[in-house]
PDB file of C-alpha atoms in Angstrom:
ATOM      1  CA  MET A   1      76.427 398.317 106.120  1.00 52.00           C
ATOM      2  CA  ALA A   2      75.784 395.029 104.064  1.00 50.00           C
ATOM      3  CA  PRO A   3      72.510 394.054 103.387  1.00 48.00           C
ATOM      4  CA  VAL A   4      70.896 391.019 105.361  1.00 46.00           C
ATOM      5  CA  GLU A   5      70.951 388.214 102.684  1.00 47.00           C
ATOM      6  CA  GLN A   6      67.342 387.013 102.473  1.00 43.00           C
ATOM      7  CA  PRO A   7      67.796 383.217 101.798  1.00 42.00           C
ATOM      8  CA  HIS A   8      69.764 382.976 105.103  1.00 41.00           C
ATOM      9  CA  CYS A   9      67.155 384.602 107.103  1.00 40.00           C
ATOM     10  CA  VAL A  10      64.217 382.482 105.257  1.00 38.00           C
ATOM     11  CA  LYS A  11      66.040 379.288 106.022  1.00 46.00           C
ATOM     12  CA  ARG A  12      66.576 380.339 109.858  1.00 46.00           C
ATOM     13  CA  SER A  13      62.700 381.052 110.143  1.00 52.00           C
ATOM     14  CA  SER A  14      61.748 377.871 108.092  1.00 84.00           C
ATOM     15  CA  THR A  15      63.585 376.028 110.493  1.00 84.00           C
ATOM     16  CA  LYS A  16      61.947 377.694 113.506  1.00 88.00           C
ATOM     17  CA  ARG A  17      58.336 377.326 111.822  1.00 87.00           C
ATOM     18  CA  GLN A  18      59.063 373.720 111.094  1.00 86.00           C
ATOM     19  CA  VAL A  19      60.114 373.047 115.138  1.00 87.00           C
ATOM     20  CA  ILE A  20      57.118 374.684 116.346  1.00 91.00           C
ATOM     21  CA  LEU A  21      54.932 372.799 113.663  1.00 91.00           C
ATOM     22  CA  TYR A  22      56.552 369.586 114.719  1.00 85.00           C
ATOM     23  CA  ALA A  23      55.885 370.253 118.327  1.00 89.00           C
ATOM     24  CA  VAL A  24      52.184 371.057 117.593  1.00 92.00           C
ATOM     25  CA  VAL A  25      52.041 367.847 115.113  1.00 91.00           C
ATOM     26  CA  GLY A  26      53.763 365.783 117.493  1.00 88.00           C
ATOM     27  CA  GLY A  27      51.522 366.672 120.484  1.00 92.00           C
ATOM     28  CA  VAL A  28      48.493 365.425 118.483  1.00 92.00           C
ATOM     29  CA  GLN A  29      50.140 362.632 117.242  1.00 92.00           C
ATOM     30  CA  LEU A  30      51.292 361.627 121.392  1.00 92.00           C
ATOM     31  CA  SER A  31      47.964 362.231 122.521  1.00 95.00           C
ATOM     32  CA  VAL A  32      46.510 359.635 119.956  1.00 95.00           C
ATOM     33  CA  ASP A  33      49.201 357.400 120.406  1.00 96.00           C
ATOM     34  CA  TRP A  34      48.999 357.561 124.438  1.00 96.00           C
ATOM     35  CA  LEU A  35      45.228 357.464 124.366  1.00 96.00           C
ATOM     36  CA  THR A  36      45.339 354.221 122.212  1.00 97.00           C
ATOM     37  CA  PHE A  37      48.145 352.689 124.389  1.00 98.00           C
ATOM     38  CA  THR A  38      46.472 353.190 127.703  1.00 97.00           C
ATOM     39  CA  THR A  39      43.191 351.875 126.377  1.00 97.00           C
ATOM     40  CA  LEU A  40      44.804 348.726 124.954  1.00 98.00           C
ATOM     41  CA  THR A  41      46.995 348.054 127.989  1.00 98.00           C
ATOM     42  CA  SER A  42      43.998 348.671 130.380  1.00 97.00           C
ATOM     43  CA  LEU A  43      41.935 345.895 128.454  1.00 97.00           C
ATOM     44  CA  GLY A  44      44.983 343.388 129.121  1.00 97.00           C
ATOM     45  CA  ILE A  45      46.936 343.784 125.867  1.00 98.00           C
ATOM     46  CA  SER A  46      50.875 343.257 126.543  1.00 98.00           C
ATOM     47  CA  VAL A  47      52.882 346.647 126.442  1.00 98.00           C
ATOM     48  CA  VAL A  48      54.947 344.877 123.868  1.00 98.00           C
ATOM     49  CA  VAL A  49      51.944 344.489 121.479  1.00 98.00           C
ATOM     50  CA  ALA A  50      50.209 347.703 122.408  1.00 98.00           C
ATOM     51  CA  ASN A  51      52.884 349.922 121.814  1.00 98.00           C
ATOM     52  CA  PRO A  52      53.643 349.124 118.581  1.00 97.00           C
ATOM     53  CA  PHE A  53      50.103 349.325 117.762  1.00 97.00           C
ATOM     54  CA  ALA A  54      49.595 352.482 119.098  1.00 97.00           C
ATOM     55  CA  ARG A  55      52.403 354.064 117.501  1.00 94.00           C
ATOM     56  CA  ILE A  56      51.148 352.759 114.282  1.00 94.00           C
ATOM     57  CA  VAL A  57      47.884 354.792 114.827  1.00 94.00           C
ATOM     58  CA  GLY A  58      49.874 357.944 115.862  1.00 92.00           C
ATOM     59  CA  ALA A  59      52.556 357.193 112.972  1.00 87.00           C
ATOM     60  CA  VAL A  60      50.069 357.589 110.070  1.00 88.00           C
ATOM     61  CA  LEU A  61      48.582 360.865 111.312  1.00 89.00           C
ATOM     62  CA  GLY A  62      52.139 362.252 111.920  1.00 86.00           C
ATOM     63  CA  PHE A  63      53.386 361.273 108.496  1.00 80.00           C
ATOM     64  CA  TRP A  64      50.665 362.918 106.630  1.00 82.00           C
ATOM     65  CA  LEU A  65      50.323 365.959 108.938  1.00 87.00           C
ATOM     66  CA  ASN A  66      54.320 366.446 109.129  1.00 83.00           C
ATOM     67  CA  GLY A  67      54.645 365.998 105.259  1.00 80.00           C
ATOM     68  CA  LYS A  68      51.623 368.529 104.530  1.00 81.00           C
ATOM     69  CA  LEU A  69      52.114 370.884 107.146  1.00 84.00           C
ATOM     70  CA  THR A  70      55.534 370.888 108.892  1.00 84.00           C
ATOM     71  CA  PHE A  71      58.005 370.282 106.006  1.00 79.00           C
ATOM     72  CA  ALA A  72      55.582 371.391 103.509  1.00 74.00           C
ATOM     73  CA  VAL A  73      56.113 368.987 100.905  1.00 66.00           C
ATOM     74  CA  SER A  74      54.018 370.420  97.747  1.00 70.00           C
ATOM     75  CA  GLU A  75      53.798 367.378  95.690  1.00 73.00           C
ATOM     76  CA  PRO A  76      52.161 364.000  96.691  1.00 75.00           C
ATOM     77  CA  LEU A  77      54.208 362.216  99.509  1.00 71.00           C
ATOM     78  CA  LYS A  78      56.418 359.572  97.671  1.00 82.00           C
ATOM     79  CA  ALA A  79      56.931 356.139  98.146  1.00 88.00           C
ATOM     80  CA  SER A  80      60.467 356.502  98.877  1.00 90.00           C
ATOM     81  CA  GLN A  81      59.486 359.189 101.690  1.00 85.00           C
ATOM     82  CA  ALA A  82      57.188 356.507 103.117  1.00 84.00           C
ATOM     83  CA  ALA A  83      59.744 353.702 103.055  1.00 92.00           C
ATOM     84  CA  LYS A  84      62.401 356.279 104.819  1.00 92.00           C
ATOM     85  CA  PHE A  85      59.679 357.260 107.536  1.00 82.00           C
ATOM     86  CA  ALA A  86      58.819 353.456 108.065  1.00 88.00           C
ATOM     87  CA  VAL A  87      62.672 352.807 108.673  1.00 93.00           C
ATOM     88  CA  SER A  88      62.914 355.619 111.123  1.00 92.00           C
ATOM     89  CA  TRP A  89      59.447 354.733 112.806  1.00 88.00           C
ATOM     90  CA  LEU A  90      60.614 351.036 113.256  1.00 94.00           C
ATOM     91  CA  ALA A  91      63.981 352.155 114.847  1.00 93.00           C
ATOM     92  CA  MET A  92      62.041 354.628 117.342  1.00 93.00           C
ATOM     93  CA  THR A  93      59.508 352.086 118.235  1.00 95.00           C
ATOM     94  CA  LEU A  94      61.853 349.443 118.900  1.00 96.00           C
ATOM     95  CA  LEU A  95      63.669 351.912 121.392  1.00 94.00           C
ATOM     96  CA  SER A  96      60.275 352.936 122.885  1.00 96.00           C
ATOM     97  CA  THR A  97      59.016 349.392 123.171  1.00 97.00           C
ATOM     98  CA  ALA A  98      62.235 348.273 125.017  1.00 97.00           C
ATOM     99  CA  ALA A  99      61.959 351.374 127.437  1.00 97.00           C
ATOM    100  CA  ILE A 100      58.144 350.768 128.219  1.00 98.00           C
ATOM    101  CA  TRP A 101      58.621 347.198 128.597  1.00 98.00           C
ATOM    102  CA  THR A 102      61.704 347.772 131.056  1.00 98.00           C
ATOM    103  CA  THR A 103      59.687 350.427 133.102  1.00 98.00           C
ATOM    104  CA  GLU A 104      56.776 347.836 133.248  1.00 98.00           C
ATOM    105  CA  GLN A 105      59.120 345.052 134.617  1.00 98.00           C
ATOM    106  CA  LEU A 106      60.762 347.346 137.083  1.00 98.00           C
ATOM    107  CA  TRP A 107      57.771 349.434 138.249  1.00 98.00           C
ATOM    108  CA  GLY A 108      54.410 348.173 136.910  1.00 98.00           C
ATOM    109  CA  LEU A 109      51.989 348.797 134.156  1.00 97.00           C
ATOM    110  CA  GLN A 110      50.768 352.187 135.690  1.00 97.00           C
ATOM    111  CA  SER A 111      54.178 353.506 135.775  1.00 98.00           C
ATOM    112  CA  ALA A 112      54.589 352.292 132.139  1.00 97.00           C
ATOM    113  CA  GLN A 113      51.321 354.056 131.087  1.00 97.00           C
ATOM    114  CA  LEU A 114      52.564 357.003 132.733  1.00 97.00           C
ATOM    115  CA  ALA A 115      56.339 356.882 131.279  1.00 97.00           C
ATOM    116  CA  LYS A 116      55.282 356.386 127.639  1.00 96.00           C
ATOM    117  CA  PRO A 117      54.638 360.097 126.749  1.00 94.00           C
ATOM    118  CA  VAL A 118      57.892 360.924 128.382  1.00 94.00           C
ATOM    119  CA  ILE A 119      59.957 358.216 126.676  1.00 95.00           C
ATOM    120  CA  ASP A 120      58.278 359.273 123.343  1.00 92.00           C
ATOM    121  CA  VAL A 121      59.004 363.118 123.698  1.00 89.00           C
ATOM    122  CA  GLY A 122      62.474 362.128 124.172  1.00 88.00           C
ATOM    123  CA  LEU A 123      62.618 360.270 120.986  1.00 90.00           C
ATOM    124  CA  ALA A 124      60.888 362.875 119.358  1.00 83.00           C
ATOM    125  CA  ALA A 125      64.126 365.049 118.757  1.00 84.00           C
ATOM    126  CA  LEU A 126      65.564 362.258 116.870  1.00 88.00           C
ATOM    127  CA  GLY A 127      62.474 361.820 115.096  1.00 84.00           C
ATOM    128  CA  PHE A 128      62.674 365.690 114.047  1.00 82.00           C
ATOM    129  CA  LEU A 129      66.369 365.260 112.563  1.00 88.00           C
ATOM    130  CA  ALA A 130      65.439 362.182 110.761  1.00 90.00           C
ATOM    131  CA  SER A 131      62.230 363.911 109.070  1.00 83.00           C
ATOM    132  CA  LYS A 132      64.196 367.076 108.371  1.00 83.00           C
ATOM    133  CA  LEU A 133      67.427 365.512 107.225  1.00 90.00           C
ATOM    134  CA  TRP A 134      66.495 362.419 105.540  1.00 90.00           C
ATOM    135  CA  ILE A 135      62.599 361.613 105.085  1.00 86.00           C
ATOM    136  CA  TYR A 136      61.318 364.734 103.817  1.00 79.00           C
ATOM    137  CA  ARG A 137      64.379 366.212 102.091  1.00 82.00           C
TER     138      ARG A 137
END
């Protein structure tokens, strides 16, 4: 019987660990983002302004936590990683904002507030792939 190759097993558990940590960090990030968004929109700020602002607050937290915990970047985070993160964040924010604005137009502000976390969780899979394969590589 051939021994199990350790690097393959390590890689598999590493990806599993990354998915779990990404979900935990994402939950914290999503909560901060959603609370910021609902507070701003409840104060009368447009969803088109409130969503990017709330996502900035969540993104700063998520970038740092994912870099340090999820993808275990041991050296200081690089400017190139921050630039890649910014491009990925901008794309996700445009998609999120368009979906939230459309929801508000069709069903009102309360529906948009409730839909935001669902929309953002849906985009999280794309964010994980961008982080793993491009940003923190």
